[in-house]
Every structure is written in structure tokens, then in C-alpha cells.
XYZ file of C-alpha atoms in Angstrom:
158
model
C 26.390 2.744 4.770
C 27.164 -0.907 5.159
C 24.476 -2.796 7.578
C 25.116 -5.684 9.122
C 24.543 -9.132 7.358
C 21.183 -10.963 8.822
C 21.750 -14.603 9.489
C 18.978 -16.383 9.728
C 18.385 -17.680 13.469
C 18.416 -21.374 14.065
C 14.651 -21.379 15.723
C 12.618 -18.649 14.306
C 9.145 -18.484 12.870
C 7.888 -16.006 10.006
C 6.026 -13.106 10.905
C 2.540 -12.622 9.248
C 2.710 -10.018 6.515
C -0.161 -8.063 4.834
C 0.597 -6.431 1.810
C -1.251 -3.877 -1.016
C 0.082 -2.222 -3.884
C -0.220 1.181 -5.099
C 0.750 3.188 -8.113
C 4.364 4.318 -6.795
C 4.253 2.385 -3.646
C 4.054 -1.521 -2.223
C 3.158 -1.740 1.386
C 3.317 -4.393 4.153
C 2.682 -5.018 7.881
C 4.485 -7.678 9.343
C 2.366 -8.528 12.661
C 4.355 -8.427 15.566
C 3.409 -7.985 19.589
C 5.920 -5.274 20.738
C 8.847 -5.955 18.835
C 12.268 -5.319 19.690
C 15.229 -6.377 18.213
C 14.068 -5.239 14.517
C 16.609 -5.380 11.806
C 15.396 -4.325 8.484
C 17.361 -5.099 5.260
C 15.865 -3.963 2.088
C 17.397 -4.746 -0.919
C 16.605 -3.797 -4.734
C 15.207 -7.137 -5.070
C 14.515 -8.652 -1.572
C 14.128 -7.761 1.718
C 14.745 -9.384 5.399
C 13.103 -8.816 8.383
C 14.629 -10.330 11.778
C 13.080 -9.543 15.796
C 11.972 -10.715 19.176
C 8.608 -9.817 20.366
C 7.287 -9.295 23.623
C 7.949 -13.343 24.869
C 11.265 -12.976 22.639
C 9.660 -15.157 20.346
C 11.955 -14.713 17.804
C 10.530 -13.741 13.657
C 12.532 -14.141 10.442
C 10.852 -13.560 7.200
C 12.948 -13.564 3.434
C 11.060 -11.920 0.711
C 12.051 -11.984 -2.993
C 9.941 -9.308 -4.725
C 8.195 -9.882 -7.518
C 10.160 -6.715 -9.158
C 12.919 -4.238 -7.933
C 12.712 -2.146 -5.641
C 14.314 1.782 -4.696
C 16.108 1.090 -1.477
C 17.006 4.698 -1.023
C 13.347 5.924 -1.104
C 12.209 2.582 1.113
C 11.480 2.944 4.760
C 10.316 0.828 7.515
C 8.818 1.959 10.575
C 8.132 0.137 14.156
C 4.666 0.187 16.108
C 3.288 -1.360 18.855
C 1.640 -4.324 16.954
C 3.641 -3.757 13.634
C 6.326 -3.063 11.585
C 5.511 -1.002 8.427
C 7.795 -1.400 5.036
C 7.224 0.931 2.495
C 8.821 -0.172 -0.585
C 9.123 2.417 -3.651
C 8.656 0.918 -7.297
C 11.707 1.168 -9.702
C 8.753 1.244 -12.256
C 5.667 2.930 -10.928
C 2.043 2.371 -12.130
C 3.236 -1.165 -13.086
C 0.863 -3.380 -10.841
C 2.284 -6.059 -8.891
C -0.100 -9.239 -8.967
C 1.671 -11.033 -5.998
C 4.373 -9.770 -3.960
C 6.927 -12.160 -4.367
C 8.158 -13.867 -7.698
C 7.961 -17.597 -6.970
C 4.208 -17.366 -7.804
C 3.387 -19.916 -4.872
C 2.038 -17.848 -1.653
C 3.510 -18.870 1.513
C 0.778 -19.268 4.274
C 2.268 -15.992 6.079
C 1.850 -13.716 3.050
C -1.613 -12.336 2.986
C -3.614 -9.601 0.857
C -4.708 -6.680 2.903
C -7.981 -6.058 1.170
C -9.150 -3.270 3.409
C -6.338 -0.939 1.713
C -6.386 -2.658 -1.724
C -7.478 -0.670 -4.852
C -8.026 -1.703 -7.932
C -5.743 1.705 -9.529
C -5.010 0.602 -12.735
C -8.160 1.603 -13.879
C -9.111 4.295 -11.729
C -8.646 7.186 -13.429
C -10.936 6.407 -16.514
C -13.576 5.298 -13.941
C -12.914 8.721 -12.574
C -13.171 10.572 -15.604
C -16.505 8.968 -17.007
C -17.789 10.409 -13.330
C -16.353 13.597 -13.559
C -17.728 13.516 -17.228
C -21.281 13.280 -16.278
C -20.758 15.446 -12.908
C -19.232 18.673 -15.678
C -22.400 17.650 -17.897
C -24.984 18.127 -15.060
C -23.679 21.086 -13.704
C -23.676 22.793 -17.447
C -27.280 21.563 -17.692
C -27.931 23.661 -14.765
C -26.408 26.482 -15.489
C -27.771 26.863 -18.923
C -30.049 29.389 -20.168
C -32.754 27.097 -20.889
C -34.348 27.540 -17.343
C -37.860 28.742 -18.626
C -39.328 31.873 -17.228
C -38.952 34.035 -13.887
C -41.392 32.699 -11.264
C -44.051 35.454 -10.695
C -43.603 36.624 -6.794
C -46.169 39.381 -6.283
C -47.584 37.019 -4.052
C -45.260 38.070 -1.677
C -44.947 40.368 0.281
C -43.551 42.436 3.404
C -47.305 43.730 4.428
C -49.596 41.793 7.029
């Protein structure tokens, strides 16, 4: 399953990216208008993405990860607007504090912090919760309730 090499196009401009990490997963959208063209080449410890998009503009973006990646369980998928990568973690719930390893940030590389989460500490956050929820609900269930209302009050006659 040998692809194609990618050679870098003479005139070509990166794409912008958004990326978030997750526990088993890293994703990113590269933002592009209708593309066409898309070759995809993900690699245990970069990846390169090469199209046109709708006014063959043409996109070339080189990412070295900022750890390796499983390029069997890795997909990419092409949208109107987009291009989704989903990269699987050699080492899950290791966070990844940037998404490439040269620590600077190119100006195309940006944080998606709508789908961001902080999940390193989620589950003890989630278990002091749950804690208190499992408390409550004991509380109310106990048999320290007091005594049966009195209904004679009511009744079925008018």
C-alpha cells in the first residue's frame, strides 16, 4: 500500500488548521473552500496535506507531530469547507500541549477551543460529583424521613 510521494508545489500557501486533543484521539480541520485534489499522507510522525480549492488555489501544509502517531487507525475525511484528520495516539491519555514538536506555532496552526477539554483531569472532577450526587440520593432514601403525614383531611366525599 505504497502512496504516492507529495512534492511540495512551487506556489502554494498553507491551509488553516484547527486542532484539539483527546484521550485516544488528536483532531484537526484544515479550512478549505471545496477542495479537490486532496492527497493525504499520514505518517507515524508527520503528516502532509496537498489540494486545490474551488479558485484552484493551491494548499500545502507539513506537520511534524509533537509524538507518534497510528497510521493504520488514522483517517481523513473531505467536506465542503474542510478536511478532517483524525490521528490515533501511539500512547493514549498522554496529553499533547502543542501539536507539533518545534514548540514555535506557525500562524496557520490554531487551537479549536470550542471542542477542547481539559481531560486529564476529568474523571476525578467527575467522581467528586458523582460522590456528592450517590450521597444525596442515600440521604433521601434513608429512613430518617420523620413521620407519615396525617391525610384524613382528604377525602372522596363533597
Amino acid at each position: 500500500m505504497n502512496k504516492p510521494k507529495i512534492v511540495r508545489p512551487e506556489v502554494s500557501q498553507p491551509a488553516h488548521a484547527l486542532w484539539f486533543d483527546r484521550k485516544k484521539y488528536v483532531t484537526i480541520n484544515f479550512a478549505v473552500q471545496k477542495p479537490t485534489d486532496v492527497q493525504v499522507d499520514i505518517q507515524p510522525d508527520k503528516m502532509i496535506l496537498c489540494c486545490k480549492n474551488d479558485t484552484d488555489d493551491v494548499f500545502y501544509n507539513e506537520l511534524h507531530f509533537y509524538d507518534k502517531v497510528q497510521i493504520y487507525d488514522s483517517r481523513e475525511r473531505v467536506h465542503e469547507r474542510t478536511i478532517n484528520v483524525l490521528l490515533r495516539k501511539i500512547k493514549p491519555d498522554v496529553a499533547w500541549p502543542r501539536l507539533q514538536k518545534d514548540p514555535a506555532k506557525p500562524s496557520w496552526i490554531s487551537v479549536d477551543f470550542d471542542n477542547w477539554r481539559d481531560w486529564e483531569h476529568e474523571e476525578n472532577e467527575g467522581k467528586a460529583e458523582y460522590d456528592q450526587y450517590v450521597d444525596m440520593i442515600q440521604e433521601m432514601t434513608s429512613d430518617n424521613k420523620g413521620a407519615i403525614p396525617d391525610m384524613g383531611d382528604l377525602s372522596d366525599s363533597d
